[in-house]
Amino acid sequence: MKNSIIPDKVWDHYKKIINDFIDVDAGKQLITWKRYINIPLPYGEDSGSKYEDISLNVLIGYNSFRTWPINQATVSGELDNQNMAIYVSARLIRELGYADQYGYWQFDRSLDRFIVNGIVYKSSGDTQVAQAKDDPLLFQVILKRDEDNLLP
């Protein structure tokens, strides 16, 4: 087995730079994560949707260079509703207690919503990014406008 070209000490320094850059300097856009709460009622009746509001500081990447496919064909033309992604610190997600045993962010991709600058969005894809050796440092969530917004 070959020795690593980049020593662990250098990786640790890189992790500190990226984490501090996001957590201290750049990732300061405050958004609201509307976390869906699934609470079964005692008699099976409907009660409407319940959400917990969680404030998150994130870095927003606007899709100004069209880095992912976004258009949706309709009878009357194409819709372009996916115009941004949020970058969330994996360290923050772990500290808040929303990471699973593998360190992946636990959110409901179909029911959770995100409010950015007063506009309601839903997830249109997510992945880990900014890998430092064996440790992804950020989560990227592509956001799509929620045109059928039914939030309370």
Backbone as JSON Lines, residues from 0, in Angstrom:
{"i":0,"aa":"M","n":[0.84,-1.18,0.0],"ca":[0.0,0.0,0.0],"c":[0.89,1.24,0.0]}
{"i":1,"aa":"K","n":[0.56,2.2,-0.84],"ca":[1.33,3.44,-0.93],"c":[1.03,4.36,0.24]}
{"i":2,"aa":"N","n":[2.04,5.12,0.6],"ca":[1.83,6.16,1.61],"c":[1.05,7.3,0.98]}
{"i":3,"aa":"S","n":[0.25,7.95,1.79],"ca":[-0.54,9.08,1.31],"c":[0.37,10.23,0.91]}
{"i":4,"aa":"I","n":[0.02,10.88,-0.18],"ca":[0.78,12.05,-0.64],"c":[0.54,13.22,0.3]}
{"i":5,"aa":"I","n":[-0.69,13.35,0.8],"ca":[-1.04,14.44,1.7],"c":[-1.17,13.86,3.11]}
{"i":6,"aa":"P","n":[-0.34,14.32,4.03],"ca":[-0.4,13.79,5.4],"c":[-1.68,14.2,6.13]}
{"i":7,"aa":"D","n":[-2.05,13.42,7.13],"ca":[-3.27,13.7,7.9],"c":[-3.25,15.09,8.52]}
{"i":8,"aa":"K","n":[-2.1,15.57,8.92],"ca":[-1.98,16.91,9.53],"c":[-2.45,17.98,8.54]}
{"i":9,"aa":"V","n":[-2.1,17.81,7.27],"ca":[-2.52,18.77,6.24],"c":[-4.03,18.68,6.02]}
{"i":10,"aa":"W","n":[-4.58,17.45,6.0],"ca":[-6.02,17.28,5.86],"c":[-6.75,17.95,7.03]}
{"i":11,"aa":"D","n":[-6.23,17.77,8.23],"ca":[-6.86,18.38,9.41],"c":[-6.86,19.91,9.29]}
{"i":12,"aa":"H","n":[-5.77,20.47,8.79],"ca":[-5.7,21.92,8.58],"c":[-6.72,22.36,7.52]}
{"i":13,"aa":"Y","n":[-6.84,21.6,6.44],"ca":[-7.82,21.89,5.38],"c":[-9.25,21.86,5.95]}
{"i":14,"aa":"K","n":[-9.55,20.83,6.74],"ca":[-10.88,20.72,7.35],"c":[-11.19,21.94,8.21]}
{"i":15,"aa":"K","n":[-10.22,22.38,9.0],"ca":[-10.42,23.55,9.85],"c":[-10.69,24.79,9.01]}
{"i":16,"aa":"I","n":[-9.95,24.96,7.92],"ca":[-10.15,26.13,7.05],"c":[-11.56,26.11,6.45]}
{"i":17,"aa":"I","n":[-11.98,24.98,5.88],"ca":[-13.31,24.89,5.24],"c":[-14.41,25.06,6.28]}
{"i":18,"aa":"N","n":[-14.31,24.35,7.41],"ca":[-15.34,24.46,8.44],"c":[-15.45,25.87,8.98]}
{"i":19,"aa":"D","n":[-14.32,26.5,9.27],"ca":[-14.35,27.87,9.79],"c":[-14.86,28.85,8.73]}
{"i":20,"aa":"F","n":[-14.48,28.63,7.47],"ca":[-14.95,29.51,6.39],"c":[-16.48,29.48,6.31]}
{"i":21,"aa":"I","n":[-17.07,28.3,6.36],"ca":[-18.52,28.18,6.29],"c":[-19.18,28.63,7.59]}
{"i":22,"aa":"D","n":[-18.7,28.12,8.72],"ca":[-19.36,28.38,10.0],"c":[-19.14,29.79,10.53]}
{"i":23,"aa":"V","n":[-18.02,30.41,10.2],"ca":[-17.67,31.71,10.78],"c":[-17.81,32.85,9.77]}
{"i":24,"aa":"D","n":[-17.39,32.64,8.53],"ca":[-17.32,33.73,7.56],"c":[-18.43,33.72,6.51]}
{"i":25,"aa":"A","n":[-18.49,32.69,5.7],"ca":[-19.31,32.74,4.48],"c":[-20.74,32.21,4.65]}
{"i":26,"aa":"G","n":[-20.93,31.18,5.43],"ca":[-22.24,30.56,5.54],"c":[-23.15,31.25,6.51]}
{"i":27,"aa":"K","n":[-23.46,32.51,6.27],"ca":[-24.21,33.31,7.23],"c":[-25.59,33.75,6.73]}
{"i":28,"aa":"Q","n":[-26.06,33.19,5.62],"ca":[-27.42,33.51,5.16],"c":[-28.39,32.72,6.02]}
{"i":29,"aa":"L","n":[-29.21,33.43,6.77],"ca":[-30.16,32.78,7.66],"c":[-31.39,32.32,6.87]}
{"i":30,"aa":"I","n":[-31.69,31.03,6.96],"ca":[-32.89,30.47,6.33],"c":[-33.67,29.7,7.39]}
{"i":31,"aa":"T","n":[-34.88,29.32,7.05],"ca":[-35.69,28.49,7.94],"c":[-35.89,27.13,7.31]}
{"i":32,"aa":"W","n":[-35.52,26.11,8.04],"ca":[-35.78,24.72,7.64],"c":[-37.1,24.35,8.31]}
{"i":33,"aa":"K","n":[-38.13,24.13,7.5],"ca":[-39.43,23.71,8.0],"c":[-39.4,22.17,8.04]}
{"i":34,"aa":"R","n":[-39.05,21.63,9.21],"ca":[-38.9,20.18,9.38],"c":[-40.26,19.56,9.68]}
{"i":35,"aa":"Y","n":[-40.67,18.66,8.78],"ca":[-41.97,18.0,8.92],"c":[-41.95,17.09,10.14]}
{"i":36,"aa":"I","n":[-43.02,17.16,10.93],"ca":[-43.14,16.32,12.12],"c":[-44.27,15.33,11.87]}
{"i":37,"aa":"N","n":[-43.94,14.07,11.93],"ca":[-44.91,13.01,11.72],"c":[-45.36,12.48,13.09]}
{"i":38,"aa":"I","n":[-46.53,12.95,13.53],"ca":[-47.06,12.54,14.83],"c":[-48.4,11.84,14.58]}
{"i":39,"aa":"P","n":[-48.44,10.52,14.75],"ca":[-49.72,9.84,14.57],"c":[-50.71,10.25,15.65]}
{"i":40,"aa":"L","n":[-51.92,10.55,15.24],"ca":[-52.95,10.96,16.19],"c":[-53.66,9.72,16.74]}
{"i":41,"aa":"P","n":[-54.22,9.81,17.94],"ca":[-54.76,8.62,18.61],"c":[-55.9,7.92,17.87]}
{"i":42,"aa":"Y","n":[-56.69,8.67,17.08],"ca":[-57.82,8.06,16.4],"c":[-57.68,8.07,14.89]}
{"i":43,"aa":"G","n":[-56.48,8.33,14.41],"ca":[-56.21,8.29,12.97],"c":[-56.8,9.45,12.19]}
{"i":44,"aa":"E","n":[-57.23,10.51,12.87],"ca":[-57.84,11.63,12.17],"c":[-56.74,12.52,11.56]}
{"i":45,"aa":"D","n":[-57.14,13.27,10.56],"ca":[-56.22,14.22,9.93],"c":[-56.15,15.48,10.78]}
{"i":46,"aa":"S","n":[-54.95,16.06,10.84],"ca":[-54.81,17.3,11.59],"c":[-54.09,18.36,10.77]}
{"i":47,"aa":"G","n":[-53.76,18.06,9.54],"ca":[-52.97,18.99,8.74],"c":[-51.5,18.76,8.98]}
{"i":48,"aa":"S","n":[-50.7,19.5,8.28],"ca":[-49.25,19.33,8.38],"c":[-48.71,20.07,9.6]}
{"i":49,"aa":"K","n":[-47.76,19.47,10.26],"ca":[-47.08,20.07,11.4],"c":[-45.6,20.21,11.05]}
{"i":50,"aa":"Y","n":[-45.04,21.37,11.34],"ca":[-43.64,21.64,11.04],"c":[-42.96,22.26,12.24]}
{"i":51,"aa":"E","n":[-41.69,21.94,12.39],"ca":[-40.83,22.59,13.37],"c":[-39.93,23.55,12.61]}
{"i":52,"aa":"D","n":[-39.86,24.79,13.04],"ca":[-39.0,25.77,12.39],"c":[-37.61,25.72,13.0]}
{"i":53,"aa":"I","n":[-36.62,25.48,12.15],"ca":[-35.23,25.43,12.59],"c":[-34.45,26.47,11.77]}
{"i":54,"aa":"S","n":[-33.82,27.4,12.47],"ca":[-33.01,28.41,11.79],"c":[-31.64,27.83,11.48]}
{"i":55,"aa":"L","n":[-31.22,28.0,10.23],"ca":[-29.91,27.51,9.79],"c":[-29.15,28.64,9.12]}
{"i":56,"aa":"N","n":[-27.87,28.74,9.4],"ca":[-26.99,29.61,8.65],"c":[-26.35,28.78,7.55]}
{"i":57,"aa":"V","n":[-26.49,29.23,6.31],"ca":[-26.01,28.46,5.16],"c":[-25.26,29.37,4.2]}
{"i":58,"aa":"L","n":[-24.57,28.76,3.28],"ca":[-24.01,29.46,2.13],"c":[-24.91,29.12,0.95]}
{"i":59,"aa":"I","n":[-25.32,30.12,0.2],"ca":[-26.19,29.88,-0.95],"c":[-25.38,29.96,-2.22]}
{"i":60,"aa":"G","n":[-25.53,28.93,-3.04],"ca":[-24.91,28.93,-4.37],"c":[-26.02,29.11,-5.38]}
{"i":61,"aa":"Y","n":[-26.01,30.25,-6.04],"ca":[-27.03,30.5,-7.06],"c":[-26.59,29.86,-8.36]}
{"i":62,"aa":"N","n":[-27.52,29.26,-9.07],"ca":[-27.23,28.5,-10.28],"c":[-27.07,29.44,-11.48]}
{"i":63,"aa":"S","n":[-26.25,30.46,-11.3],"ca":[-26.09,31.47,-12.36],"c":[-25.36,30.92,-13.58]}
{"i":64,"aa":"F","n":[-24.58,29.85,-13.39],"ca":[-23.85,29.27,-14.52],"c":[-24.5,27.99,-15.02]}
{"i":65,"aa":"R","n":[-25.67,27.68,-14.51],"ca":[-26.43,26.49,-14.92],"c":[-25.59,25.22,-14.81]}
{"i":66,"aa":"T","n":[-25.28,24.87,-13.59],"ca":[-24.46,23.69,-13.35],"c":[-25.25,22.4,-13.2]}
{"i":67,"aa":"W","n":[-26.57,22.49,-13.15],"ca":[-27.38,21.28,-13.12],"c":[-28.6,21.49,-14.01]}
{"i":68,"aa":"P","n":[-29.14,20.39,-14.57],"ca":[-30.32,20.53,-15.43],"c":[-31.53,20.92,-14.6]}
{"i":69,"aa":"I","n":[-32.33,21.86,-15.12],"ca":[-33.38,22.39,-14.27],"c":[-34.74,22.57,-14.93]}
{"i":70,"aa":"N","n":[-34.8,22.59,-16.22],"ca":[-36.07,22.92,-16.86],"c":[-37.04,21.75,-16.83]}
{"i":71,"aa":"Q","n":[-38.31,22.09,-16.62],"ca":[-39.37,21.1,-16.6],"c":[-40.33,21.43,-17.73]}
{"i":72,"aa":"A","n":[-40.53,20.47,-18.62],"ca":[-41.42,20.7,-19.76],"c":[-42.88,20.63,-19.33]}
{"i":73,"aa":"T","n":[-43.67,21.57,-19.84],"ca":[-45.12,21.57,-19.63],"c":[-45.78,21.77,-20.99]}
{"i":74,"aa":"V","n":[-47.09,21.68,-21.04],"ca":[-47.82,21.87,-22.29],"c":[-47.62,23.29,-22.82]}
{"i":75,"aa":"S","n":[-47.52,24.24,-21.9],"ca":[-47.42,25.64,-22.32],"c":[-45.97,26.15,-22.43]}
{"i":76,"aa":"G","n":[-45.02,25.3,-22.15],"ca":[-43.61,25.72,-22.23],"c":[-42.8,25.07,-21.12]}
{"i":77,"aa":"E","n":[-41.6,25.6,-20.89],"ca":[-40.74,25.05,-19.87],"c":[-40.72,25.94,-18.63]}
{"i":78,"aa":"L","n":[-40.67,25.3,-17.47],"ca":[-40.59,26.01,-16.21],"c":[-39.16,25.93,-15.68]}
{"i":79,"aa":"D","n":[-38.69,27.01,-15.12],"ca":[-37.35,27.07,-14.54],"c":[-37.49,27.52,-13.09]}
{"i":80,"aa":"N","n":[-37.62,26.55,-12.19],"ca":[-37.86,26.87,-10.79],"c":[-36.67,26.57,-9.88]}
{"i":81,"aa":"Q","n":[-35.66,25.89,-10.38],"ca":[-34.51,25.52,-9.55],"c":[-33.39,26.5,-9.82]}
{"i":82,"aa":"N","n":[-33.19,27.43,-8.9],"ca":[-32.2,28.45,-9.17],"c":[-31.14,28.59,-8.08]}
{"i":83,"aa":"M","n":[-31.13,27.69,-7.11],"ca":[-30.12,27.8,-6.06],"c":[-29.91,26.48,-5.35]}
{"i":84,"aa":"A","n":[-28.79,26.42,-4.66],"ca":[-28.49,25.31,-3.77],"c":[-28.0,25.91,-2.47]}
{"i":85,"aa":"I","n":[-28.28,25.22,-1.38],"ca":[-27.74,25.65,-0.11],"c":[-26.61,24.71,0.27]}
{"i":86,"aa":"Y","n":[-25.6,25.28,0.9],"ca":[-24.47,24.51,1.42],"c":[-24.52,24.63,2.93]}
{"i":87,"aa":"V","n":[-24.67,23.49,3.59],"ca":[-24.85,23.46,5.03],"c":[-23.69,22.7,5.64]}
{"i":88,"aa":"S","n":[-23.14,23.23,6.7],"ca":[-22.03,22.61,7.39],"c":[-22.44,21.27,7.99]}
{"i":89,"aa":"A","n":[-21.68,20.22,7.68],"ca":[-21.95,18.91,8.28],"c":[-21.72,18.97,9.79]}
{"i":90,"aa":"R","n":[-20.77,19.79,10.2],"ca":[-20.5,19.96,11.63],"c":[-21.74,20.54,12.32]}
{"i":91,"aa":"L","n":[-22.4,21.53,11.7],"ca":[-23.61,22.12,12.26],"c":[-24.73,21.08,12.37]}
{"i":92,"aa":"I","n":[-24.91,20.3,11.33],"ca":[-25.97,19.27,11.34],"c":[-25.72,18.24,12.45]}
{"i":93,"aa":"R","n":[-24.46,17.85,12.62],"ca":[-24.12,16.92,13.72],"c":[-24.4,17.56,15.08]}
{"i":94,"aa":"E","n":[-23.99,18.82,15.24],"ca":[-24.19,19.52,16.52],"c":[-25.67,19.67,16.86]}
{"i":95,"aa":"L","n":[-26.51,19.86,15.85],"ca":[-27.95,19.99,16.08],"c":[-28.63,18.64,16.31]}
{"i":96,"aa":"G","n":[-27.92,17.54,16.04],"ca":[-28.47,16.2,16.26],"c":[-29.3,15.66,15.12]}
{"i":97,"aa":"Y","n":[-29.07,16.17,13.9],"ca":[-29.86,15.73,12.75],"c":[-29.07,14.86,11.77]}
{"i":98,"aa":"A","n":[-27.97,14.28,12.23],"ca":[-27.18,13.37,11.39],"c":[-27.45,11.93,11.82]}
{"i":99,"aa":"D","n":[-27.48,11.03,10.84],"ca":[-27.66,9.61,11.18],"c":[-26.32,9.0,11.62]}
{"i":100,"aa":"Q","n":[-26.31,7.7,11.83],"ca":[-25.1,7.03,12.32],"c":[-23.95,7.09,11.31]}
{"i":101,"aa":"Y","n":[-24.25,7.4,10.05],"ca":[-23.22,7.53,9.02],"c":[-22.82,8.99,8.78]}
{"i":102,"aa":"G","n":[-23.44,9.9,9.51],"ca":[-23.12,11.31,9.38],"c":[-23.92,12.03,8.32]}
{"i":103,"aa":"Y","n":[-24.95,11.35,7.73],"ca":[-25.75,11.99,6.68],"c":[-26.92,12.74,7.3]}
{"i":104,"aa":"W","n":[-27.23,13.89,6.73],"ca":[-28.3,14.76,7.21],"c":[-29.64,14.06,7.06]}
{"i":105,"aa":"Q","n":[-30.38,13.98,8.14],"ca":[-31.7,13.36,8.14],"c":[-32.78,14.41,7.99]}
{"i":106,"aa":"F","n":[-33.23,14.59,6.76],"ca":[-34.38,15.45,6.53],"c":[-35.29,14.74,5.54]}
{"i":107,"aa":"D","n":[-36.55,15.08,5.57],"ca":[-37.54,14.44,4.7],"c":[-37.54,15.16,3.36]}
{"i":108,"aa":"R","n":[-37.0,14.51,2.34],"ca":[-36.82,15.12,1.02],"c":[-38.14,15.48,0.35]}
{"i":109,"aa":"S","n":[-39.21,14.81,0.71],"ca":[-40.49,15.11,0.07],"c":[-41.37,16.06,0.87]}
{"i":110,"aa":"L","n":[-41.22,16.11,2.19],"ca":[-42.13,16.91,3.01],"c":[-41.5,18.13,3.67]}
{"i":111,"aa":"D","n":[-40.2,18.11,3.91],"ca":[-39.55,19.28,4.52],"c":[-39.5,20.42,3.52]}
{"i":112,"aa":"R","n":[-39.49,21.62,4.03],"ca":[-39.42,22.83,3.19],"c":[-38.34,23.75,3.74]}
{"i":113,"aa":"F","n":[-37.89,24.65,2.89],"ca":[-36.88,25.64,3.25],"c":[-37.39,27.0,2.82]}
{"i":114,"aa":"I","n":[-37.3,27.97,3.71],"ca":[-37.73,29.33,3.37],"c":[-36.47,30.18,3.23]}
{"i":115,"aa":"V","n":[-36.29,30.71,2.02],"ca":[-35.13,31.53,1.7],"c":[-35.65,32.85,1.15]}
{"i":116,"aa":"N","n":[-35.3,33.92,1.81],"ca":[-35.74,35.26,1.4],"c":[-37.25,35.33,1.2]}
{"i":117,"aa":"G","n":[-38.0,34.67,2.08],"ca":[-39.45,34.71,2.04],"c":[-40.11,33.78,1.03]}
{"i":118,"aa":"I","n":[-39.32,33.02,0.28],"ca":[-39.85,32.1,-0.73],"c":[-39.72,30.67,-0.23]}
{"i":119,"aa":"V","n":[-40.77,29.87,-0.42],"ca":[-40.77,28.49,0.04],"c":[-40.19,27.6,-1.05]}
{"i":120,"aa":"Y","n":[-39.23,26.76,-0.63],"ca":[-38.57,25.82,-1.54],"c":[-38.66,24.41,-0.98]}
{"i":121,"aa":"K","n":[-38.51,23.43,-1.87],"ca":[-38.39,22.04,-1.44],"c":[-37.13,21.46,-2.07]}
{"i":122,"aa":"S","n":[-36.69,20.36,-1.52],"ca":[-35.47,19.73,-2.01],"c":[-35.7,19.12,-3.39]}
{"i":123,"aa":"S","n":[-34.69,19.28,-4.24],"ca":[-34.74,18.68,-5.57],"c":[-33.5,17.83,-5.79]}
{"i":124,"aa":"G","n":[-32.82,17.49,-4.71],"ca":[-31.62,16.67,-4.76],"c":[-30.65,17.12,-3.68]}
{"i":125,"aa":"D","n":[-29.91,16.16,-3.14],"ca":[-28.93,16.49,-2.11],"c":[-27.74,15.55,-2.2]}
{"i":126,"aa":"T","n":[-26.6,16.04,-1.75],"ca":[-25.39,15.24,-1.73],"c":[-24.4,15.83,-0.75]}
{"i":127,"aa":"Q","n":[-23.43,15.04,-0.36],"ca":[-22.32,15.54,0.44],"c":[-21.29,16.14,-0.51]}
{"i":128,"aa":"V","n":[-20.6,17.2,-0.07],"ca":[-19.58,17.85,-0.89],"c":[-18.42,18.27,0.0]}
{"i":129,"aa":"A","n":[-17.37,18.8,-0.63],"ca":[-16.16,19.3,0.04],"c":[-15.49,18.21,0.86]}
{"i":130,"aa":"Q","n":[-15.22,17.09,0.2],"ca":[-14.62,15.97,0.91],"c":[-13.17,16.26,1.25]}
{"i":131,"aa":"A","n":[-12.81,16.0,2.51],"ca":[-11.44,16.11,2.98],"c":[-10.98,14.71,3.36]}
{"i":132,"aa":"K","n":[-10.26,14.08,2.48],"ca":[-9.81,12.7,2.62],"c":[-11.03,11.79,2.72]}
{"i":133,"aa":"D","n":[-11.45,11.42,3.91],"ca":[-12.59,10.51,4.07],"c":[-13.77,11.16,4.78]}
{"i":134,"aa":"D","n":[-13.8,12.49,4.81],"ca":[-14.79,13.2,5.61],"c":[-15.44,14.32,4.81]}
{"i":135,"aa":"P","n":[-16.68,14.12,4.3],"ca":[-17.39,15.21,3.63],"c":[-17.72,16.31,4.64]}
{"i":136,"aa":"L","n":[-17.46,17.56,4.28],"ca":[-17.59,18.65,5.23],"c":[-18.89,19.44,5.09]}
{"i":137,"aa":"L","n":[-19.54,19.33,3.93],"ca":[-20.76,20.1,3.67],"c":[-21.83,19.22,3.05]}
{"i":138,"aa":"F","n":[-23.06,19.71,3.15],"ca":[-24.18,19.12,2.4],"c":[-24.63,20.15,1.39]}
{"i":139,"aa":"Q","n":[-24.9,19.7,0.18],"ca":[-25.48,20.56,-0.85],"c":[-26.9,20.07,-1.09]}
{"i":140,"aa":"V","n":[-27.85,21.0,-1.02],"ca":[-29.25,20.68,-1.31],"c":[-29.7,21.62,-2.41]}
{"i":141,"aa":"I","n":[-30.07,21.06,-3.56],"ca":[-30.62,21.87,-4.65],"c":[-32.07,22.17,-4.31]}
{"i":142,"aa":"L","n":[-32.43,23.43,-4.41],"ca":[-33.78,23.85,-4.03],"c":[-34.62,24.18,-5.26]}
{"i":143,"aa":"K","n":[-35.88,23.8,-5.16],"ca":[-36.87,24.07,-6.21],"c":[-38.02,24.82,-5.56]}
{"i":144,"aa":"R","n":[-38.5,25.85,-6.23],"ca":[-39.65,26.58,-5.68],"c":[-40.82,25.64,-5.47]}
{"i":145,"aa":"D","n":[-41.47,25.82,-4.34],"ca":[-42.66,25.02,-4.03],"c":[-43.89,25.81,-4.46]}
{"i":146,"aa":"E","n":[-44.27,25.62,-5.7],"ca":[-45.41,26.37,-6.26],"c":[-46.74,25.96,-5.62]}
{"i":147,"aa":"D","n":[-46.81,24.74,-5.09],"ca":[-48.03,24.25,-4.45],"c":[-47.95,24.4,-2.94]}
{"i":148,"aa":"N","n":[-47.3,25.4,-2.48],"ca":[-47.03,25.62,-1.08],"c":[-48.3,25.51,-0.24]}
{"i":149,"aa":"L","n":[-48.31,24.56,0.68],"ca":[-49.45,24.37,1.57],"c":[-49.05,24.54,3.02]}
{"i":150,"aa":"L","n":[-47.98,25.28,3.27],"ca":[-47.53,25.46,4.64],"c":[-48.56,26.24,5.45]}
{"i":151,"aa":"P","n":[-48.67,25.87,6.73],"ca":[-49.62,26.59,7.6],"c":[-49.18,28.02,7.84]}
